[in-house]
PDB file of C-alpha atoms in Angstrom:
ATOM      1  CA  UNK A   1     -26.298   5.277 -26.127  1.00 57.00           C
ATOM      2  CA  UNK A   2     -25.645   6.373 -29.672  1.00 81.00           C
ATOM      3  CA  UNK A   3     -23.473   9.900 -29.084  1.00 91.00           C
ATOM      4  CA  UNK A   4     -24.707  12.002 -31.957  1.00 93.00           C
ATOM      5  CA  UNK A   5     -22.855  11.469 -35.687  1.00 93.00           C
ATOM      6  CA  UNK A   6     -20.821  14.773 -37.524  1.00 96.00           C
ATOM      7  CA  UNK A   7     -19.601  14.648 -40.439  1.00 95.00           C
ATOM      8  CA  UNK A   8     -16.212  16.598 -41.880  1.00 95.00           C
ATOM      9  CA  UNK A   9     -18.732  18.067 -44.075  1.00 96.00           C
ATOM     10  CA  UNK A  10     -20.671  19.358 -41.782  1.00 97.00           C
ATOM     11  CA  UNK A  11     -18.077  21.098 -40.370  1.00 97.00           C
ATOM     12  CA  UNK A  12     -16.930  22.533 -43.561  1.00 97.00           C
ATOM     13  CA  UNK A  13     -20.228  24.105 -44.638  1.00 97.00           C
ATOM     14  CA  UNK A  14     -20.593  25.451 -41.081  1.00 97.00           C
ATOM     15  CA  UNK A  15     -17.480  27.161 -41.327  1.00 97.00           C
ATOM     16  CA  UNK A  16     -15.659  25.552 -38.530  1.00 98.00           C
ATOM     17  CA  UNK A  17     -12.322  25.529 -40.306  1.00 97.00           C
ATOM     18  CA  UNK A  18     -11.860  29.277 -41.143  1.00 97.00           C
ATOM     19  CA  UNK A  19      -9.612  30.712 -38.565  1.00 96.00           C
ATOM     20  CA  UNK A  20      -8.784  34.587 -37.948  1.00 95.00           C
ATOM     21  CA  UNK A  21      -6.282  36.805 -40.067  1.00 95.00           C
ATOM     22  CA  UNK A  22      -2.615  35.380 -39.919  1.00 95.00           C
ATOM     23  CA  UNK A  23      -1.548  38.193 -37.834  1.00 94.00           C
ATOM     24  CA  UNK A  24      -3.885  37.411 -35.756  1.00 93.00           C
ATOM     25  CA  UNK A  25      -2.885  33.978 -34.549  1.00 95.00           C
ATOM     26  CA  UNK A  26      -1.960  32.553 -31.413  1.00 96.00           C
ATOM     27  CA  UNK A  27       1.841  30.211 -31.951  1.00 95.00           C
ATOM     28  CA  UNK A  28       0.095  27.929 -29.127  1.00 96.00           C
ATOM     29  CA  UNK A  29      -2.616  27.028 -31.801  1.00 97.00           C
ATOM     30  CA  UNK A  30       0.649  26.297 -34.190  1.00 96.00           C
ATOM     31  CA  UNK A  31      -0.649  22.501 -34.013  1.00 97.00           C
ATOM     32  CA  UNK A  32      -3.870  22.684 -34.523  1.00 97.00           C
ATOM     33  CA  UNK A  33      -3.380  24.904 -37.696  1.00 96.00           C
ATOM     34  CA  UNK A  34      -3.228  23.441 -41.683  1.00 96.00           C
ATOM     35  CA  UNK A  35      -2.139  26.459 -43.674  1.00 95.00           C
ATOM     36  CA  UNK A  36      -3.591  29.911 -44.486  1.00 94.00           C
ATOM     37  CA  UNK A  37      -5.383  30.871 -47.374  1.00 94.00           C
ATOM     38  CA  UNK A  38      -5.793  34.697 -48.613  1.00 94.00           C
ATOM     39  CA  UNK A  39      -4.012  35.838 -45.434  1.00 95.00           C
ATOM     40  CA  UNK A  40      -6.735  33.789 -43.055  1.00 96.00           C
ATOM     41  CA  UNK A  41      -5.218  30.729 -41.389  1.00 97.00           C
ATOM     42  CA  UNK A  42      -7.138  27.498 -42.215  1.00 97.00           C
ATOM     43  CA  UNK A  43      -7.776  24.652 -38.772  1.00 97.00           C
ATOM     44  CA  UNK A  44      -6.556  21.468 -39.155  1.00 97.00           C
ATOM     45  CA  UNK A  45     -10.122  19.966 -39.157  1.00 97.00           C
ATOM     46  CA  UNK A  46      -8.076  15.972 -39.381  1.00 97.00           C
ATOM     47  CA  UNK A  47      -8.099  16.797 -35.524  1.00 97.00           C
ATOM     48  CA  UNK A  48     -11.027  18.952 -34.746  1.00 98.00           C
ATOM     49  CA  UNK A  49     -13.342  16.126 -35.893  1.00 97.00           C
ATOM     50  CA  UNK A  50     -11.831  13.211 -32.978  1.00 97.00           C
ATOM     51  CA  UNK A  51     -11.281  16.647 -30.412  1.00 98.00           C
ATOM     52  CA  UNK A  52     -14.832  17.339 -30.667  1.00 98.00           C
ATOM     53  CA  UNK A  53     -16.044  13.334 -30.565  1.00 97.00           C
ATOM     54  CA  UNK A  54     -14.129  13.856 -27.245  1.00 97.00           C
ATOM     55  CA  UNK A  55     -15.260  16.708 -25.959  1.00 98.00           C
ATOM     56  CA  UNK A  56     -19.093  14.883 -26.991  1.00 98.00           C
ATOM     57  CA  UNK A  57     -18.292  12.510 -24.735  1.00 97.00           C
ATOM     58  CA  UNK A  58     -17.760  14.144 -21.717  1.00 98.00           C
ATOM     59  CA  UNK A  59     -20.510  15.753 -21.704  1.00 98.00           C
ATOM     60  CA  UNK A  60     -22.472  12.818 -22.514  1.00 97.00           C
ATOM     61  CA  UNK A  61     -20.645  11.340 -19.281  1.00 97.00           C
ATOM     62  CA  UNK A  62     -20.807  13.691 -17.400  1.00 97.00           C
ATOM     63  CA  UNK A  63     -24.831  13.748 -17.496  1.00 97.00           C
ATOM     64  CA  UNK A  64     -25.124  10.376 -17.587  1.00 96.00           C
ATOM     65  CA  UNK A  65     -23.633  10.257 -14.146  1.00 96.00           C
ATOM     66  CA  UNK A  66     -25.984  13.551 -12.829  1.00 95.00           C
ATOM     67  CA  UNK A  67     -23.846  15.763 -13.394  1.00 97.00           C
ATOM     68  CA  UNK A  68     -24.455  19.521 -14.959  1.00 97.00           C
ATOM     69  CA  UNK A  69     -23.132  21.182 -18.050  1.00 98.00           C
ATOM     70  CA  UNK A  70     -23.281  25.166 -18.079  1.00 98.00           C
ATOM     71  CA  UNK A  71     -23.208  26.361 -21.267  1.00 98.00           C
ATOM     72  CA  UNK A  72     -21.312  29.714 -20.961  1.00 98.00           C
ATOM     73  CA  UNK A  73     -21.532  32.274 -24.972  1.00 97.00           C
ATOM     74  CA  UNK A  74     -21.695  36.088 -24.417  1.00 97.00           C
ATOM     75  CA  UNK A  75     -20.860  37.402 -28.072  1.00 96.00           C
ATOM     76  CA  UNK A  76     -24.262  38.348 -30.193  1.00 96.00           C
ATOM     77  CA  UNK A  77     -23.979  35.857 -32.466  1.00 96.00           C
ATOM     78  CA  UNK A  78     -23.460  32.554 -30.138  1.00 97.00           C
ATOM     79  CA  UNK A  79     -26.502  34.049 -27.445  1.00 97.00           C
ATOM     80  CA  UNK A  80     -29.756  32.783 -29.168  1.00 97.00           C
ATOM     81  CA  UNK A  81     -28.119  29.205 -29.661  1.00 97.00           C
ATOM     82  CA  UNK A  82     -26.409  28.856 -25.832  1.00 98.00           C
ATOM     83  CA  UNK A  83     -30.035  29.658 -24.322  1.00 97.00           C
ATOM     84  CA  UNK A  84     -31.835  27.759 -26.851  1.00 97.00           C
ATOM     85  CA  UNK A  85     -29.360  24.557 -27.145  1.00 98.00           C
ATOM     86  CA  UNK A  86     -28.826  24.639 -23.396  1.00 98.00           C
ATOM     87  CA  UNK A  87     -32.751  24.618 -23.257  1.00 97.00           C
ATOM     88  CA  UNK A  88     -33.574  21.985 -25.125  1.00 97.00           C
ATOM     89  CA  UNK A  89     -31.036  19.274 -23.064  1.00 97.00           C
ATOM     90  CA  UNK A  90     -32.798  21.060 -19.857  1.00 96.00           C
ATOM     91  CA  UNK A  91     -29.094  22.432 -18.059  1.00 98.00           C
ATOM     92  CA  UNK A  92     -27.884  25.712 -17.962  1.00 98.00           C
ATOM     93  CA  UNK A  93     -26.778  28.937 -19.798  1.00 98.00           C
ATOM     94  CA  UNK A  94     -25.321  32.284 -19.152  1.00 97.00           C
ATOM     95  CA  UNK A  95     -25.701  33.907 -22.432  1.00 96.00           C
ATOM     96  CA  UNK A  96     -26.049  37.469 -21.618  1.00 93.00           C
ATOM     97  CA  UNK A  97     -22.687  38.638 -19.248  1.00 91.00           C
ATOM     98  CA  UNK A  98     -20.402  35.878 -17.337  1.00 94.00           C
ATOM     99  CA  UNK A  99     -20.926  38.066 -13.607  1.00 91.00           C
ATOM    100  CA  UNK A 100     -17.719  37.933 -11.553  1.00 92.00           C
ATOM    101  CA  UNK A 101     -17.863  35.351  -8.785  1.00 94.00           C
ATOM    102  CA  UNK A 102     -20.360  33.076 -10.773  1.00 95.00           C
ATOM    103  CA  UNK A 103     -18.889  30.025  -9.502  1.00 96.00           C
ATOM    104  CA  UNK A 104     -15.937  31.080  -6.899  1.00 96.00           C
ATOM    105  CA  UNK A 105     -18.679  32.633  -4.884  1.00 95.00           C
ATOM    106  CA  UNK A 106     -21.912  30.655  -5.560  1.00 94.00           C
ATOM    107  CA  UNK A 107     -23.327  31.801  -2.061  1.00 93.00           C
ATOM    108  CA  UNK A 108     -23.676  35.665  -3.870  1.00 93.00           C
ATOM    109  CA  UNK A 109     -25.049  34.414  -6.981  1.00 95.00           C
ATOM    110  CA  UNK A 110     -27.878  32.109  -4.911  1.00 95.00           C
ATOM    111  CA  UNK A 111     -28.762  35.038  -2.943  1.00 95.00           C
ATOM    112  CA  UNK A 112     -29.385  37.346  -6.428  1.00 95.00           C
ATOM    113  CA  UNK A 113     -31.756  33.712  -7.790  1.00 95.00           C
ATOM    114  CA  UNK A 114     -33.821  33.992  -4.318  1.00 95.00           C
ATOM    115  CA  UNK A 115     -34.429  37.609  -5.178  1.00 95.00           C
ATOM    116  CA  UNK A 116     -35.603  37.378  -8.652  1.00 95.00           C
ATOM    117  CA  UNK A 117     -37.188  34.459  -7.898  1.00 94.00           C
ATOM    118  CA  UNK A 118     -39.070  37.031  -4.783  1.00 93.00           C
ATOM    119  CA  UNK A 119     -40.093  39.354  -7.645  1.00 93.00           C
ATOM    120  CA  UNK A 120     -41.635  37.044  -9.674  1.00 92.00           C
ATOM    121  CA  UNK A 121     -43.475  35.859  -7.355  1.00 91.00           C
ATOM    122  CA  UNK A 122     -44.585  39.468  -6.602  1.00 89.00           C
ATOM    123  CA  UNK A 123     -45.156  40.435  -9.485  1.00 89.00           C
ATOM    124  CA  UNK A 124     -47.106  37.678 -10.787  1.00 88.00           C
ATOM    125  CA  UNK A 125     -49.859  38.255  -7.673  1.00 84.00           C
ATOM    126  CA  UNK A 126     -50.761  42.201  -9.309  1.00 81.00           C
ATOM    127  CA  UNK A 127     -48.012  43.969  -6.925  1.00 77.00           C
ATOM    128  CA  UNK A 128     -51.085  44.554  -4.565  1.00 78.00           C
ATOM    129  CA  UNK A 129     -50.294  47.497  -2.648  1.00 81.00           C
ATOM    130  CA  UNK A 130     -47.528  49.208  -4.340  1.00 86.00           C
ATOM    131  CA  UNK A 131     -47.233  52.255  -6.228  1.00 90.00           C
ATOM    132  CA  UNK A 132     -46.841  52.737  -9.896  1.00 89.00           C
ATOM    133  CA  UNK A 133     -43.199  53.794  -9.322  1.00 93.00           C
ATOM    134  CA  UNK A 134     -42.915  50.769  -7.338  1.00 91.00           C
ATOM    135  CA  UNK A 135     -43.889  47.999  -9.510  1.00 90.00           C
ATOM    136  CA  UNK A 136     -41.590  49.531 -12.740  1.00 93.00           C
ATOM    137  CA  UNK A 137     -38.746  49.563 -10.422  1.00 94.00           C
ATOM    138  CA  UNK A 138     -39.009  46.237  -9.990  1.00 93.00           C
ATOM    139  CA  UNK A 139     -39.983  45.309 -12.745  1.00 93.00           C
ATOM    140  CA  UNK A 140     -36.788  46.864 -14.136  1.00 95.00           C
ATOM    141  CA  UNK A 141     -34.634  45.064 -11.671  1.00 95.00           C
ATOM    142  CA  UNK A 142     -36.189  41.594 -12.672  1.00 94.00           C
ATOM    143  CA  UNK A 143     -35.885  41.587 -16.016  1.00 95.00           C
ATOM    144  CA  UNK A 144     -31.955  42.950 -15.122  1.00 94.00           C
ATOM    145  CA  UNK A 145     -31.516  39.831 -13.051  1.00 94.00           C
ATOM    146  CA  UNK A 146     -33.698  37.565 -15.642  1.00 94.00           C
ATOM    147  CA  UNK A 147     -31.210  38.560 -18.616  1.00 93.00           C
ATOM    148  CA  UNK A 148     -28.333  37.763 -16.503  1.00 93.00           C
ATOM    149  CA  UNK A 149     -29.350  34.655 -14.331  1.00 95.00           C
ATOM    150  CA  UNK A 150     -32.290  33.127 -15.777  1.00 95.00           C
ATOM    151  CA  UNK A 151     -30.837  30.330 -17.473  1.00 97.00           C
ATOM    152  CA  UNK A 152     -28.696  29.420 -13.718  1.00 97.00           C
ATOM    153  CA  UNK A 153     -32.075  30.188 -11.921  1.00 95.00           C
ATOM    154  CA  UNK A 154     -32.368  26.463 -11.387  1.00 95.00           C
ATOM    155  CA  UNK A 155     -29.015  25.327 -11.162  1.00 96.00           C
ATOM    156  CA  UNK A 156     -29.092  24.681  -7.432  1.00 93.00           C
ATOM    157  CA  UNK A 157     -24.593  24.676  -7.352  1.00 94.00           C
ATOM    158  CA  UNK A 158     -21.881  24.945  -8.976  1.00 96.00           C
ATOM    159  CA  UNK A 159     -22.492  22.576 -12.212  1.00 98.00           C
ATOM    160  CA  UNK A 160     -19.602  19.720 -12.873  1.00 98.00           C
ATOM    161  CA  UNK A 161     -18.854  20.806 -16.491  1.00 98.00           C
ATOM    162  CA  UNK A 162     -18.523  24.008 -18.787  1.00 98.00           C
ATOM    163  CA  UNK A 163     -18.967  24.037 -22.282  1.00 98.00           C
ATOM    164  CA  UNK A 164     -17.655  27.473 -24.130  1.00 98.00           C
ATOM    165  CA  UNK A 165     -17.616  29.000 -27.113  1.00 97.00           C
ATOM    166  CA  UNK A 166     -15.038  31.713 -27.483  1.00 95.00           C
ATOM    167  CA  UNK A 167     -12.367  31.307 -24.155  1.00 97.00           C
ATOM    168  CA  UNK A 168     -10.726  34.313 -25.501  1.00 96.00           C
ATOM    169  CA  UNK A 169     -13.840  36.656 -24.661  1.00 96.00           C
ATOM    170  CA  UNK A 170     -14.801  34.142 -21.760  1.00 97.00           C
ATOM    171  CA  UNK A 171     -11.847  33.821 -20.203  1.00 97.00           C
ATOM    172  CA  UNK A 172     -12.957  34.697 -16.486  1.00 97.00           C
ATOM    173  CA  UNK A 173     -15.473  32.172 -16.363  1.00 97.00           C
ATOM    174  CA  UNK A 174     -12.565  29.549 -17.350  1.00 98.00           C
ATOM    175  CA  UNK A 175     -10.321  31.077 -14.531  1.00 98.00           C
ATOM    176  CA  UNK A 176     -12.733  30.465 -12.151  1.00 98.00           C
ATOM    177  CA  UNK A 177     -14.123  26.913 -13.501  1.00 98.00           C
ATOM    178  CA  UNK A 178      -9.957  26.470 -13.128  1.00 97.00           C
ATOM    179  CA  UNK A 179      -9.908  27.597  -9.417  1.00 97.00           C
ATOM    180  CA  UNK A 180     -12.793  24.816  -8.226  1.00 97.00           C
ATOM    181  CA  UNK A 181     -11.451  22.284 -11.350  1.00 98.00           C
ATOM    182  CA  UNK A 182     -14.347  22.092 -13.237  1.00 98.00           C
ATOM    183  CA  UNK A 183     -13.394  21.240 -16.314  1.00 98.00           C
ATOM    184  CA  UNK A 184     -13.843  22.922 -19.390  1.00 98.00           C
ATOM    185  CA  UNK A 185     -14.939  22.304 -23.198  1.00 98.00           C
ATOM    186  CA  UNK A 186     -14.207  24.727 -25.176  1.00 98.00           C
ATOM    187  CA  UNK A 187     -14.254  26.016 -29.192  1.00 98.00           C
ATOM    188  CA  UNK A 188     -10.963  27.576 -29.793  1.00 98.00           C
ATOM    189  CA  UNK A 189     -10.267  29.472 -32.668  1.00 98.00           C
ATOM    190  CA  UNK A 190      -6.876  30.219 -34.372  1.00 97.00           C
ATOM    191  CA  UNK A 191      -6.529  33.686 -32.165  1.00 97.00           C
ATOM    192  CA  UNK A 192      -6.754  32.101 -28.806  1.00 97.00           C
ATOM    193  CA  UNK A 193      -4.499  29.957 -26.408  1.00 96.00           C
ATOM    194  CA  UNK A 194      -5.998  26.309 -25.563  1.00 97.00           C
ATOM    195  CA  UNK A 195      -3.990  26.589 -21.924  1.00 94.00           C
ATOM    196  CA  UNK A 196      -6.677  25.931 -19.672  1.00 94.00           C
ATOM    197  CA  UNK A 197      -9.577  24.160 -22.143  1.00 98.00           C
ATOM    198  CA  UNK A 198      -9.576  20.358 -20.897  1.00 98.00           C
ATOM    199  CA  UNK A 199     -11.340  19.606 -24.184  1.00 98.00           C
ATOM    200  CA  UNK A 200     -10.355  21.216 -26.897  1.00 98.00           C
ATOM    201  CA  UNK A 201     -12.542  22.053 -29.841  1.00 98.00           C
ATOM    202  CA  UNK A 202     -10.490  23.308 -32.579  1.00 98.00           C
ATOM    203  CA  UNK A 203     -12.792  25.783 -34.719  1.00 98.00           C
ATOM    204  CA  UNK A 204     -14.200  28.986 -35.759  1.00 98.00           C
ATOM    205  CA  UNK A 205     -16.001  30.923 -32.933  1.00 97.00           C
ATOM    206  CA  UNK A 206     -17.904  33.574 -34.522  1.00 96.00           C
ATOM    207  CA  UNK A 207     -20.075  32.132 -37.650  1.00 97.00           C
ATOM    208  CA  UNK A 208     -23.113  31.922 -36.285  1.00 97.00           C
ATOM    209  CA  UNK A 209     -23.444  28.857 -38.361  1.00 97.00           C
ATOM    210  CA  UNK A 210     -20.438  26.909 -36.947  1.00 98.00           C
ATOM    211  CA  UNK A 211     -22.036  28.082 -32.783  1.00 98.00           C
ATOM    212  CA  UNK A 212     -25.361  26.486 -34.297  1.00 98.00           C
ATOM    213  CA  UNK A 213     -23.660  23.228 -34.765  1.00 98.00           C
ATOM    214  CA  UNK A 214     -21.218  22.689 -31.723  1.00 98.00           C
ATOM    215  CA  UNK A 215     -23.914  24.281 -29.479  1.00 98.00           C
ATOM    216  CA  UNK A 216     -26.699  21.616 -31.393  1.00 98.00           C
ATOM    217  CA  UNK A 217     -24.007  18.420 -31.210  1.00 98.00           C
ATOM    218  CA  UNK A 218     -23.601  19.027 -27.437  1.00 98.00           C
ATOM    219  CA  UNK A 219     -26.790  19.519 -26.429  1.00 98.00           C
ATOM    220  CA  UNK A 220     -27.637  15.833 -28.320  1.00 97.00           C
ATOM    221  CA  UNK A 221     -24.438  14.557 -26.272  1.00 98.00           C
ATOM    222  CA  UNK A 222     -26.155  15.852 -23.055  1.00 97.00           C
ATOM    223  CA  UNK A 223     -29.974  14.354 -24.140  1.00 97.00           C
ATOM    224  CA  UNK A 224     -28.729  11.456 -25.028  1.00 96.00           C
ATOM    225  CA  UNK A 225     -26.412  11.419 -21.544  1.00 96.00           C
ATOM    226  CA  UNK A 226     -29.839  11.835 -20.219  1.00 94.00           C
ATOM    227  CA  UNK A 227     -31.125   8.543 -21.720  1.00 93.00           C
ATOM    228  CA  UNK A 228     -28.436   6.693 -20.172  1.00 90.00           C
ATOM    229  CA  UNK A 229     -28.893   8.365 -16.565  1.00 88.00           C
ATOM    230  CA  UNK A 230     -32.973   7.190 -17.202  1.00 87.00           C
ATOM    231  CA  UNK A 231     -32.228   3.927 -18.102  1.00 83.00           C
ATOM    232  CA  UNK A 232     -29.350   3.429 -15.242  1.00 77.00           C
ATOM    233  CA  UNK A 233     -32.120   4.249 -12.856  1.00 73.00           C
ATOM    234  CA  UNK A 234     -34.362   1.640 -14.259  1.00 70.00           C
ATOM    235  CA  UNK A 235     -37.151   4.040 -16.028  1.00 63.00           C
ATOM    236  CA  UNK A 236     -38.550   2.652 -18.770  1.00 60.00           C
ATOM    237  CA  UNK A 237     -38.453   5.166 -21.785  1.00 53.00           C
ATOM    238  CA  UNK A 238     -40.730   2.924 -24.514  1.00 55.00           C
ATOM    239  CA  UNK A 239     -43.587   3.181 -21.747  1.00 51.00           C
ATOM    240  CA  UNK A 240     -43.767   6.984 -21.346  1.00 50.00           C
ATOM    241  CA  UNK A 241     -45.722   9.024 -23.442  1.00 49.00           C
ATOM    242  CA  UNK A 242     -43.204  12.131 -24.371  1.00 50.00           C
ATOM    243  CA  UNK A 243     -39.027  12.585 -23.026  1.00 48.00           C
ATOM    244  CA  UNK A 244     -39.400  13.750 -19.858  1.00 48.00           C
ATOM    245  CA  UNK A 245     -36.996  16.824 -21.371  1.00 46.00           C
ATOM    246  CA  UNK A 246     -39.234  17.720 -23.816  1.00 42.00           C
ATOM    247  CA  UNK A 247     -41.866  18.541 -20.975  1.00 40.00           C
ATOM    248  CA  UNK A 248     -39.433  20.460 -18.821  1.00 41.00           C
ATOM    249  CA  UNK A 249     -38.667  22.376 -22.259  1.00 39.00           C
ATOM    250  CA  UNK A 250     -41.989  23.049 -23.400  1.00 40.00           C
ATOM    251  CA  UNK A 251     -43.343  24.422 -19.467  1.00 34.00           C
TER     252      UNK A 251
END
């Protein structure tokens, strides 16, 4: 097993060290701040490096034991990276809007997922016997449900770990995870509180390059966990023409 490698230089180039304006800081993040430059807090990457490594280890170990990871990032600049990275490692994501009760009221969410699957089936079959207006209403409902639930439609139950970009914006998701005892890996910027985050990654949560880097590393850690899980199950990876996860992503 080999965790994805990254360097201090990569973090610097992605802008991971840039926090928010000093006036907007959260005192709880004080221990992770190196200093300030031109009124902007600079995060201490000598702490980020080992903490990011610890977060990647828990992601790998969770997947290696057959656990599910939920990627959460609903801010505009995170949406694409969150979805692509989760799909790449056959995990799950929410990148549109966090629906209250997604974790704490999973039964209701399951009903909505069942409705989405039913709509998919009806519309894929040509929606025979429906008027144009009925079909249009169905397509609209399908679109809304797909945006909200498409990334978790095959999750089958609550996740074993959640990975969050911007712990301030996704506070509701974190609250629900804590109620259920689900560990949280979170990117925490200088203006947020690290409270309730089990595996803190001190870093910029706004820059697209930084977000893409976190998501890529977490995705690769999950893939490493999947390799370990298959190895433990006696699957000879060398005998496979293609890694199963690649087939799942392409499907």
